[in-house]
Coordinates of C-alpha atoms and ligand atoms in Angstrom, one line a residue:
X47 CA 0.0 0.0 0.0
X48 CA 1.2 3.5 -0.9
X49 CA 1.8 5.8 2.0
X50 CA 0.4 9.3 1.5
X51 CA 0.9 12.6 3.3
X52 CA -1.4 13.2 6.2
X53 CA -4.7 15.0 5.6
X54 CA -4.1 18.7 5.9
X55 CA -0.3 18.3 5.4
X56 CA 1.0 19.3 2.1
X57 CA 4.2 19.0 0.1
X58 CA 5.5 22.1 -1.7
X59 CA 7.0 20.6 -4.8
X60 CA 9.4 22.2 -7.4
X61 CA 7.3 24.3 -9.7
X62 CA 5.4 25.6 -6.7
X63 CA 8.2 26.2 -4.3
X64 CA 9.6 29.1 -6.5
X65 CA 6.5 31.1 -5.6
X66 CA 7.2 30.5 -1.9
X67 CA 10.8 31.5 -2.3
X68 CA 9.7 34.7 -4.1
X69 CA 7.2 35.5 -1.4
X70 CA 9.8 35.0 1.3
X71 CA 12.3 37.2 -0.5
X72 CA 10.0 40.1 -1.0
X73 CA 8.9 39.8 2.6
X74 CA 12.5 39.6 4.0
X75 CA 13.3 42.6 1.9
X76 CA 10.4 44.6 3.3
X77 CA 11.1 43.5 6.9
X78 CA 14.7 44.6 6.4
X79 CA 13.7 48.0 5.3
X80 CA 11.7 48.5 8.5
X81 CA 14.7 47.2 10.5
X82 CA 13.3 43.9 11.7
X83 CA 15.6 41.1 12.6
X84 CA 15.0 37.4 12.2
X85 CA 14.6 35.0 15.1
X86 CA 14.3 31.2 14.6
X87 CA 12.3 29.2 17.1
X88 CA 11.6 25.6 18.0
X89 CA 8.4 23.9 16.9
X90 CA 7.8 22.1 20.1
X91 CA 7.0 24.0 23.4
X92 CA 5.5 23.2 26.7
X93 CA 1.8 23.0 26.4
X94 CA 1.5 25.4 29.3
X95 CA 3.0 28.2 27.2
X96 CA 0.1 28.2 24.8
X97 CA -2.5 27.6 27.4
X98 CA -1.3 30.6 29.4
X99 CA -0.8 33.0 26.5
X100 CA -3.5 32.1 23.9
X101 CA -6.0 31.4 26.6
X102 CA -7.8 28.2 27.8
X103 CA -11.2 29.3 26.4
X104 CA -10.1 29.8 22.8
X105 CA -10.7 27.6 19.8
X106 CA -7.0 27.0 19.4
X107 CA -6.3 25.7 22.9
X108 CA -9.7 24.0 23.3
X109 CA -9.7 22.0 20.2
X110 CA -6.9 22.7 17.6
X111 CA -3.6 21.9 19.3
X112 CA -1.4 18.9 18.5
X113 CA -0.3 17.9 22.0
X114 CA 1.8 15.0 23.2
X115 CA -0.4 14.5 26.3
X116 CA 2.1 12.2 28.2
X117 CA 4.9 14.7 27.7
X118 CA 2.9 17.8 28.2
X119 CA 4.4 19.4 25.0
X120 CA 2.6 20.9 22.0
X121 CA 3.5 21.6 18.4
X122 CA 3.2 25.4 18.2
X123 CA -0.2 26.6 16.8
X124 CA 1.2 30.1 16.4
X125 CA 4.5 31.9 16.9
X126 CA 3.8 34.8 19.2
X127 CA 4.0 32.7 22.4
X128 CA 7.2 31.1 21.4
X129 CA 8.8 34.3 20.3
X130 CA 7.9 36.0 23.7
X131 CA 9.2 32.9 25.5
X132 CA 12.5 33.4 23.7
X133 CA 12.5 37.1 24.3
X134 CA 12.1 36.6 28.0
X135 CA 14.5 33.6 28.2
X136 CA 17.3 35.5 26.5
X137 CA 16.7 38.8 28.2
X138 CA 16.4 40.5 24.8
X139 CA 14.8 43.5 26.4
X140 CA 18.1 44.2 28.1
X141 CA 20.0 44.6 24.8
X142 CA 17.5 46.9 23.3
X143 CA 14.5 48.7 24.8
X144 CA 12.5 48.1 21.6
X145 CA 12.9 44.8 19.8
X146 CA 11.6 44.3 16.3
X147 CA 11.6 40.7 15.4
X148 CA 10.2 38.4 12.8
X149 CA 10.1 34.6 12.3
X150 CA 8.9 32.4 9.4
X151 CA 7.9 28.8 9.7
X152 CA 5.2 26.1 10.0
X153 CA 2.4 26.1 12.5
X154 CA 0.1 23.2 13.5
X155 CA -3.6 23.3 14.1
X156 CA -6.1 20.4 14.0
X157 CA -8.7 22.0 11.9
X158 CA -10.9 20.8 9.1
X159 CA -8.8 21.1 6.0
X160 CA -10.2 23.4 3.2
X161 CA -8.9 25.7 0.6
X162 CA -6.5 28.0 2.4
X163 CA -6.9 26.1 5.7
X164 CA -4.4 23.3 6.5
X165 CA -3.2 21.4 9.5
X166 CA 0.4 22.3 8.9
X167 CA 0.5 25.8 7.5
X168 CA 3.1 28.6 7.4
X169 CA 3.2 32.0 8.9
X170 CA 5.4 35.0 8.8
X171 CA 5.1 36.4 12.3
X172 CA 6.2 39.9 13.1
X173 CA 6.4 41.4 16.5
X174 CA 7.5 44.7 18.1
X175 CA 8.2 44.4 21.8
X176 CA 8.8 47.1 24.4
X177 CA 6.8 50.0 23.0
X178 CA 3.3 51.3 23.7
X179 CA 3.6 54.1 21.1
X180 CA 0.8 54.3 18.7
X181 CA 3.3 54.9 15.9
X182 CA 4.5 51.3 16.3
X183 CA 0.9 50.1 15.6
X184 CA 0.7 52.3 12.6
X185 CA 4.1 51.3 11.3
X186 CA 3.4 47.6 11.6
X187 CA 0.1 47.9 9.6
X188 CA 1.8 50.2 7.1
X189 CA 4.5 47.6 6.6
X190 CA 1.9 44.8 6.1
X191 CA 0.2 47.0 3.5
X192 CA 3.5 47.7 1.8
X193 CA 4.3 44.1 1.6
X194 CA 0.9 43.1 0.2
X195 CA 1.1 46.0 -2.3
X196 CA 4.6 45.0 -3.5
X197 CA 3.2 41.5 -4.1
X198 CA 0.6 43.1 -6.3
X199 CA -2.3 41.9 -4.1
X200 CA -5.6 43.6 -3.5
X201 CA -6.2 43.3 0.2
X202 CA -8.0 45.6 2.6
X203 CA -7.1 46.5 6.1
X204 CA -9.7 46.3 8.9
X205 CA -9.1 48.0 12.2
X206 CA -10.6 47.9 15.7
X207 CA -9.7 48.6 19.2
X208 CA -10.4 46.2 22.0
X209 CA -9.8 48.6 24.8
X210 CA -7.9 47.7 27.9
X211 CA -8.6 46.1 31.3
X212 CA -9.8 49.5 32.4
X213 CA -12.6 50.0 29.8
X214 CA -13.4 46.5 28.5
X215 CA -15.3 45.3 31.6
X216 CA -17.8 48.2 31.1
X217 CA -18.2 47.3 27.5
X218 CA -18.5 43.6 28.4
X219 CA -21.5 44.4 30.7
X220 CA -23.2 46.4 28.0
X221 CA -22.6 43.7 25.4
X222 CA -23.8 41.0 27.8
X223 CA -27.1 42.7 28.4
X224 CA -27.6 43.1 24.6
X225 CA -26.8 39.4 24.0
X226 CA -29.0 38.2 26.8
X227 CA -32.1 39.8 25.2
X228 CA -31.3 37.8 22.1
X229 CA -30.0 34.7 23.8
X230 CA -32.6 32.3 22.3
X231 CA -31.8 33.3 18.7
X232 CA -28.1 32.5 19.0
X233 CA -26.3 29.3 17.9
X234 CA -25.4 26.8 20.5
X235 CA -21.7 27.9 20.4
X236 CA -22.7 31.5 21.0
X237 CA -25.0 30.5 23.9
X238 CA -21.9 29.0 25.5
X239 CA -19.7 31.9 24.6
X240 CA -22.1 34.4 26.0
X241 CA -21.0 33.3 29.5
X242 CA -17.4 32.3 28.9
X243 CA -16.3 35.0 26.4
X244 CA -19.1 37.2 25.2
X245 CA -16.9 39.2 22.8
X246 CA -16.5 36.1 20.7
X247 CA -20.2 36.2 19.9
X248 CA -19.4 39.3 17.7
X249 CA -17.0 37.1 15.8
X250 CA -19.5 34.3 15.0
X251 CA -19.7 33.2 11.4
X252 CA -23.2 31.7 11.6
X253 CA -25.5 34.0 9.5
X254 CA -28.4 34.1 12.1
X255 CA -25.9 35.2 14.8
X256 CA -24.4 37.8 12.5
X257 CA -27.9 39.2 12.0
X258 CA -28.5 39.4 15.7
X259 CA -25.4 41.3 16.5
X260 CA -25.9 44.0 13.8
X261 CA -26.9 46.6 16.3
X262 CA -24.7 45.4 19.2
X263 CA -23.0 48.2 21.2
X264 CA -19.6 49.1 19.8
X265 CA -16.5 48.8 21.9
X266 CA -15.4 52.1 20.2
X267 CA -18.1 53.9 22.2
X268 CA -16.7 52.5 25.5
X269 CA -13.0 53.2 25.2
X270 CA -11.4 55.0 28.2
X271 CA -9.6 58.3 27.6
X272 CA -6.2 56.7 27.1
X273 CA -7.4 54.0 24.8
X274 CA -9.3 56.5 22.7
X275 CA -6.3 58.7 22.5
X276 CA -4.1 55.8 21.4
X277 CA -6.7 54.7 18.8
X278 CA -6.9 58.3 17.4
X279 CA -3.2 58.4 17.1
X280 CA -3.1 55.1 15.3
X281 CA -5.7 56.3 12.8
X282 CA -4.0 59.7 12.3
X283 CA -0.8 57.9 11.6
X284 CA -2.4 55.6 9.0
X285 CA -3.9 58.7 7.3
X286 CA -0.5 60.5 7.4
X287 CA 1.2 57.5 5.7
X288 CA -1.7 57.1 3.2
X289 CA -2.6 53.6 4.4
X290 CA -6.3 52.9 3.6
X291 CA -8.3 51.1 6.3
X292 CA -11.9 50.5 7.4
X293 CA -13.2 50.4 11.0
X294 CA -14.8 47.0 11.9
X295 CA -16.3 47.2 15.4
X296 CA -17.1 43.4 15.2
X297 CA -13.5 42.3 14.8
X298 CA -12.5 40.8 18.2
X299 CA -9.9 38.2 17.1
X300 CA -9.8 34.7 18.5
X301 CA -7.0 35.1 21.1
X302 CA -7.5 36.2 24.7
X303 CA -4.4 38.3 24.9
X304 CA -5.3 41.2 22.7
X305 CA -5.9 44.7 23.9
X306 CA -6.3 48.0 22.1
X307 CA -5.4 47.8 18.4
X308 CA -6.5 44.7 16.5
X309 CA -6.4 44.4 12.7
X310 CA -6.8 42.1 9.8
X311 CA -5.9 42.2 6.2
X312 CA -8.9 40.8 4.3
X313 CA -9.4 39.5 0.8
X314 CA -12.7 38.7 -1.0
X315 CA -10.9 36.2 -3.3
X316 CA -10.5 33.2 -1.1
X317 CA -14.1 32.4 -0.1
X318 CA -14.5 31.7 3.6
X319 CA -10.8 32.1 4.3
X320 CA -10.9 35.8 4.1
X321 CA -8.1 36.8 6.5
X322 CA -4.6 36.7 5.0
X323 CA -3.0 38.4 8.0
X324 CA -4.1 39.3 11.4
X325 CA -2.8 40.6 14.7
X326 CA -3.0 43.1 17.5
X327 CA -1.6 44.6 20.6
X328 CA -1.0 42.5 23.8
X329 CA 0.4 44.8 26.4
X330 CA 0.0 42.5 29.4
X331 CA 1.2 39.3 27.9
X332 CA 4.9 39.5 28.4
X333 CA 4.4 40.1 32.1
X334 CA 2.0 37.2 32.2
X335 CA 4.6 34.9 30.7
X336 CA 7.1 35.9 33.4
X337 CA 8.8 38.8 31.6
X338 CA 9.4 42.3 33.0
X339 CA 6.4 44.3 34.0
X340 CA 5.3 47.2 31.8
X341 CA 6.5 45.5 28.6
X342 CA 4.0 46.2 25.9
X343 CA 3.9 44.4 22.6
X344 CA 2.2 44.2 19.3
X345 CA 2.4 41.8 16.4
X346 CA 0.7 40.1 13.5
X347 CA 0.9 36.9 11.5
X348 CA 0.7 36.5 7.7
X349 CA -0.8 33.3 6.4
X350 CA 1.6 32.2 3.6
X351 CA -0.7 29.5 2.0
X352 CA -3.3 32.1 1.5
X353 CA -0.9 34.6 -0.1
X354 CA 0.4 31.9 -2.4
X355 CA -3.2 31.1 -3.4
X356 CA -3.8 34.8 -4.1
X357 CA -0.5 35.0 -6.1
X358 CA -1.6 32.0 -8.2
X359 CA -5.1 33.4 -8.7
X360 CA -3.8 36.8 -9.7
X361 CA -1.9 34.9 -12.4
X362 CA 1.5 35.8 -11.3
X363 CA 3.3 33.2 -13.2
X364 CA 6.9 32.3 -13.2
X365 CA 9.1 30.9 -15.9
X366 CA 10.2 27.4 -15.1
X367 CA 13.0 27.9 -12.6
X368 CA 14.8 24.8 -13.6
X369 CA 17.4 26.7 -15.5
X370 CA 21.2 26.4 -15.6
X371 CA 24.1 28.3 -17.0
X372 CA 25.6 25.3 -18.7
X373 CA 24.6 21.8 -19.7
X374 CA 27.5 19.5 -20.4
X375 CA 26.8 16.9 -23.0
X376 CA 29.5 14.2 -22.7
X377 CA 29.3 11.6 -25.4
X378 CA 30.9 8.2 -24.7
X379 CA 32.8 7.1 -21.7
X380 CA 35.7 9.4 -22.2
X381 CA 33.7 12.5 -23.1
X382 CA 31.5 12.2 -20.1
X383 CA 34.5 11.6 -17.8
X384 CA 36.1 14.9 -18.9
X385 CA 32.7 16.6 -18.7
X386 CA 32.3 15.3 -15.1
X387 CA 35.4 17.0 -14.0
X388 CA 34.6 20.3 -15.8
X389 CA 31.2 20.4 -14.3
X390 CA 32.6 20.2 -10.8
X391 CA 35.2 23.0 -11.6
X392 CA 32.5 25.2 -13.0
X393 CA 30.2 24.7 -10.1
X394 CA 33.0 25.6 -7.7
X395 CA 33.3 28.8 -9.8
X396 CA 29.6 29.6 -8.9
X397 CA 28.1 28.5 -12.3
X398 CA 25.0 26.3 -12.2
X399 CA 25.7 23.2 -14.3
X400 CA 23.6 20.2 -15.3
X401 CA 24.9 17.0 -16.7
X402 CA 23.6 13.5 -17.6
X403 CA 25.4 10.5 -16.2
X404 CA 23.3 7.8 -17.9
X405 CA 25.3 7.7 -21.2
X406 CA 22.4 8.9 -23.3
X407 CA 22.7 9.9 -27.0
X408 CA 23.6 13.4 -28.0
X409 CA 20.1 13.9 -29.3
X410 CA 18.5 13.0 -26.1
X411 CA 21.0 15.1 -24.1
X412 CA 20.2 18.1 -26.3
X413 CA 16.6 17.6 -25.6
X414 CA 17.3 17.6 -21.9
X415 CA 19.4 20.7 -22.2
X416 CA 16.5 22.5 -23.9
X417 CA 14.1 21.4 -21.2
X418 CA 16.5 22.6 -18.5
X419 CA 16.6 26.0 -20.1
X420 CA 20.4 25.9 -20.3
X421 CA 22.0 29.0 -21.5
X422 CA 24.9 27.2 -23.0
X423 CA 25.7 23.6 -24.0
X424 CA 29.2 22.1 -24.1
X425 CA 29.5 19.1 -26.3
X426 CA 32.4 16.7 -25.7
X427 CA 32.6 13.6 -27.9
X428 CA 35.4 11.6 -29.3
X429 CA 36.3 14.1 -32.1
X430 CA 36.4 16.9 -29.5
X431 CA 38.6 14.9 -27.2
X432 CA 41.0 14.2 -30.1
X433 CA 41.2 17.9 -31.1
X434 CA 41.3 19.0 -27.4
X435 CA 38.4 21.4 -28.2
X436 CA 34.8 21.1 -27.2
X437 CA 31.8 22.7 -28.9
X438 CA 30.1 25.4 -27.0
X439 CA 26.6 26.3 -28.2
X440 CA 24.8 29.4 -27.2
X441 CA 21.2 28.1 -26.7
X442 CA 19.7 31.6 -26.8
X443 CA 21.1 32.4 -30.3
X444 CA 21.0 28.8 -31.6
X445 CA 23.4 29.3 -34.5
X446 CA 26.1 30.7 -32.4
X447 CA 28.6 27.9 -31.9
X448 CA 32.3 27.9 -31.3
X449 CA 35.2 25.6 -30.5
X450 CA 36.8 26.1 -27.2
X451 CA 39.6 24.6 -25.1
X452 CA 38.4 22.0 -22.6
X453 CA 39.3 24.0 -19.5
X454 CA 37.1 25.7 -17.0
X455 CA 38.8 29.1 -17.6
X456 CA 38.2 28.9 -21.3
X457 CA 34.5 28.2 -20.7
X458 CA 34.2 31.0 -18.2
X459 CA 35.5 33.4 -20.8
X460 CA 32.8 32.4 -23.2
X461 CA 29.9 32.6 -20.7
X462 CA 30.0 36.2 -19.9
X463 CA 27.6 36.6 -17.0
X464 CA 26.8 33.9 -14.6
X465 CA 23.3 33.9 -13.2
X466 CA 23.3 32.9 -9.6
X467 CA 20.1 30.8 -9.1
X468 CA 18.9 32.8 -6.2
X469 CA 19.0 36.1 -8.0
X470 CA 17.2 34.9 -11.1
X471 CA 14.2 33.7 -9.1
X472 CA 13.6 37.4 -8.3
X473 CA 14.5 38.8 -11.7
X474 CA 13.7 37.2 -15.0
X475 CA 12.1 34.0 -13.7
X476 CA 9.2 35.4 -11.9
X477 CA 7.3 37.6 -14.1
X478 CA 3.8 39.0 -14.4
X479 CA 2.0 37.1 -17.0
X480 CA 1.0 40.3 -18.7
X481 CA 4.5 41.4 -19.3
X482 CA 5.5 38.1 -20.9
X483 CA 2.4 37.8 -23.2
Ligands
ATP134 P1 -9.2 32.1 10.7 O1 -10.2 33.0 11.2 O2 -9.0 32.0 9.2 O3 -9.3 30.7 11.4 P2 -7.3 32.8 12.7 O4 -7.9 34.0 13.4 O5 -7.4 31.5 13.4 O6 -7.8 32.7 11.2 P3 -4.6 33.7 13.3 O7 -4.4 32.8 14.4 O8 -4.8 35.1 13.5 O9 -5.8 33.1 12.3 O10 -3.4 33.5 12.2 C1 -3.1 34.5 11.3 C2 -3.2 34.1 9.9 O11 -2.7 32.8 9.7 C3 -4.6 34.0 9.4 O12 -5.1 35.3 9.0 C4 -4.5 33.1 8.2 O13 -4.0 33.8 7.1 C5 -3.4 32.1 8.6 N1 -4.0 30.9 9.1 C6 -4.6 30.6 10.3 N2 -5.0 29.3 10.4 C7 -4.6 28.7 9.3 C8 -4.8 27.4 8.7 N3 -5.3 26.4 9.4 N4 -4.3 27.2 7.5 C9 -3.8 28.2 6.7 N5 -3.6 29.4 7.2 C10 -4.0 29.7 8.4
MG135 MG1 -8.6 29.8 13.2

């Protein structure tokens, strides 16, 4: 019996992986411009870390985590908790009062797999730790918008404030009494939520519940002076930087730790999986996890699968990335032996080289070279060995063919510019369909 990948776990194969590399390169470039530094984190953590940070009464902790029950460890369902754990563990706050960090990698949640929803999925997670300043909120959203824009994606930003421990209780009471009046019309999940976490009712996707909450009181009318001031500054900042946004008073986010600013980048092109990125402020969380007091933080996570789907949908195509500088066609035992050595020398000289070791005919090797998109082919057969000169064919201008010495330095002279694989993924190989048509 064939063994297949687990449900909700996906391979990213050549042909698709180039799009992921492209996405990461553009993102790293943007993060760099905003002066973020990378941190790499483990995938397994103590279960307690997620229970304490994300919150016991959240979907993630209640039903989505992959946990080794006997060992009390869990495969991370998101990155913020791990990143904060590392921030505290290494005392990163001592080195720099404000830390700007990002991490990229797989997350694990036991959900029902759908388009844009997997059990192992990938996020780019970006966090700013140690500043309460509204500019930080603005800058983070502006960076997200810049990245999505540079990827050519049409995505809109939705914004809300969840207040703070000062003002939220008052709002909670107002919301509770509104919900209680409509209790019988709510779905069973919301009936339960109305006692455990009433704000989550606002977030329910069931159409009948959505209808019921249309006139629910808005948190924005209950913000305390400080939260209101912060929220005004965030919005003024977005306006100053020309970042478009829309207020969404129903956006509460799934995680317990959020306060003040919360935001989502939304698309209409992925059906139910509308959020491509989401995040918010979590000013008390670092302290809750044993870090220093008064250490505010804010962050967001970008869902990479959803961005890749959008890139594919928007017909961003890429030229087959299986492309080399040189294909060496060695004919016969001797020819291929000499070619084998030259290939190694050329690779050490930073050229990408492909070669066949199966002793195929010249015709079949030329076919392969074409398929590989080789810029040049070097033919070494018996006649070439005898004369000591190989035939170098320029595959772009087919007729252009010359005899050259069978040495790496001679070949290098005839292949003017090398094209490091990494660079060409960004340049020529990934093109808008329109521009290539
Ligand atoms: P959703 O409402 O879609 O379940 P979420 O609120 O659970 O999203 P977050 O925990 O905020 O999502 O994660 C941030 C981003 O990660 C989401 O906006 C989404 O793009 C992506 N994401 C979350 N869960 C998955 C998943 N199971 N598969 C693929 N991407 C995901
Ligand atoms: Mg979810």
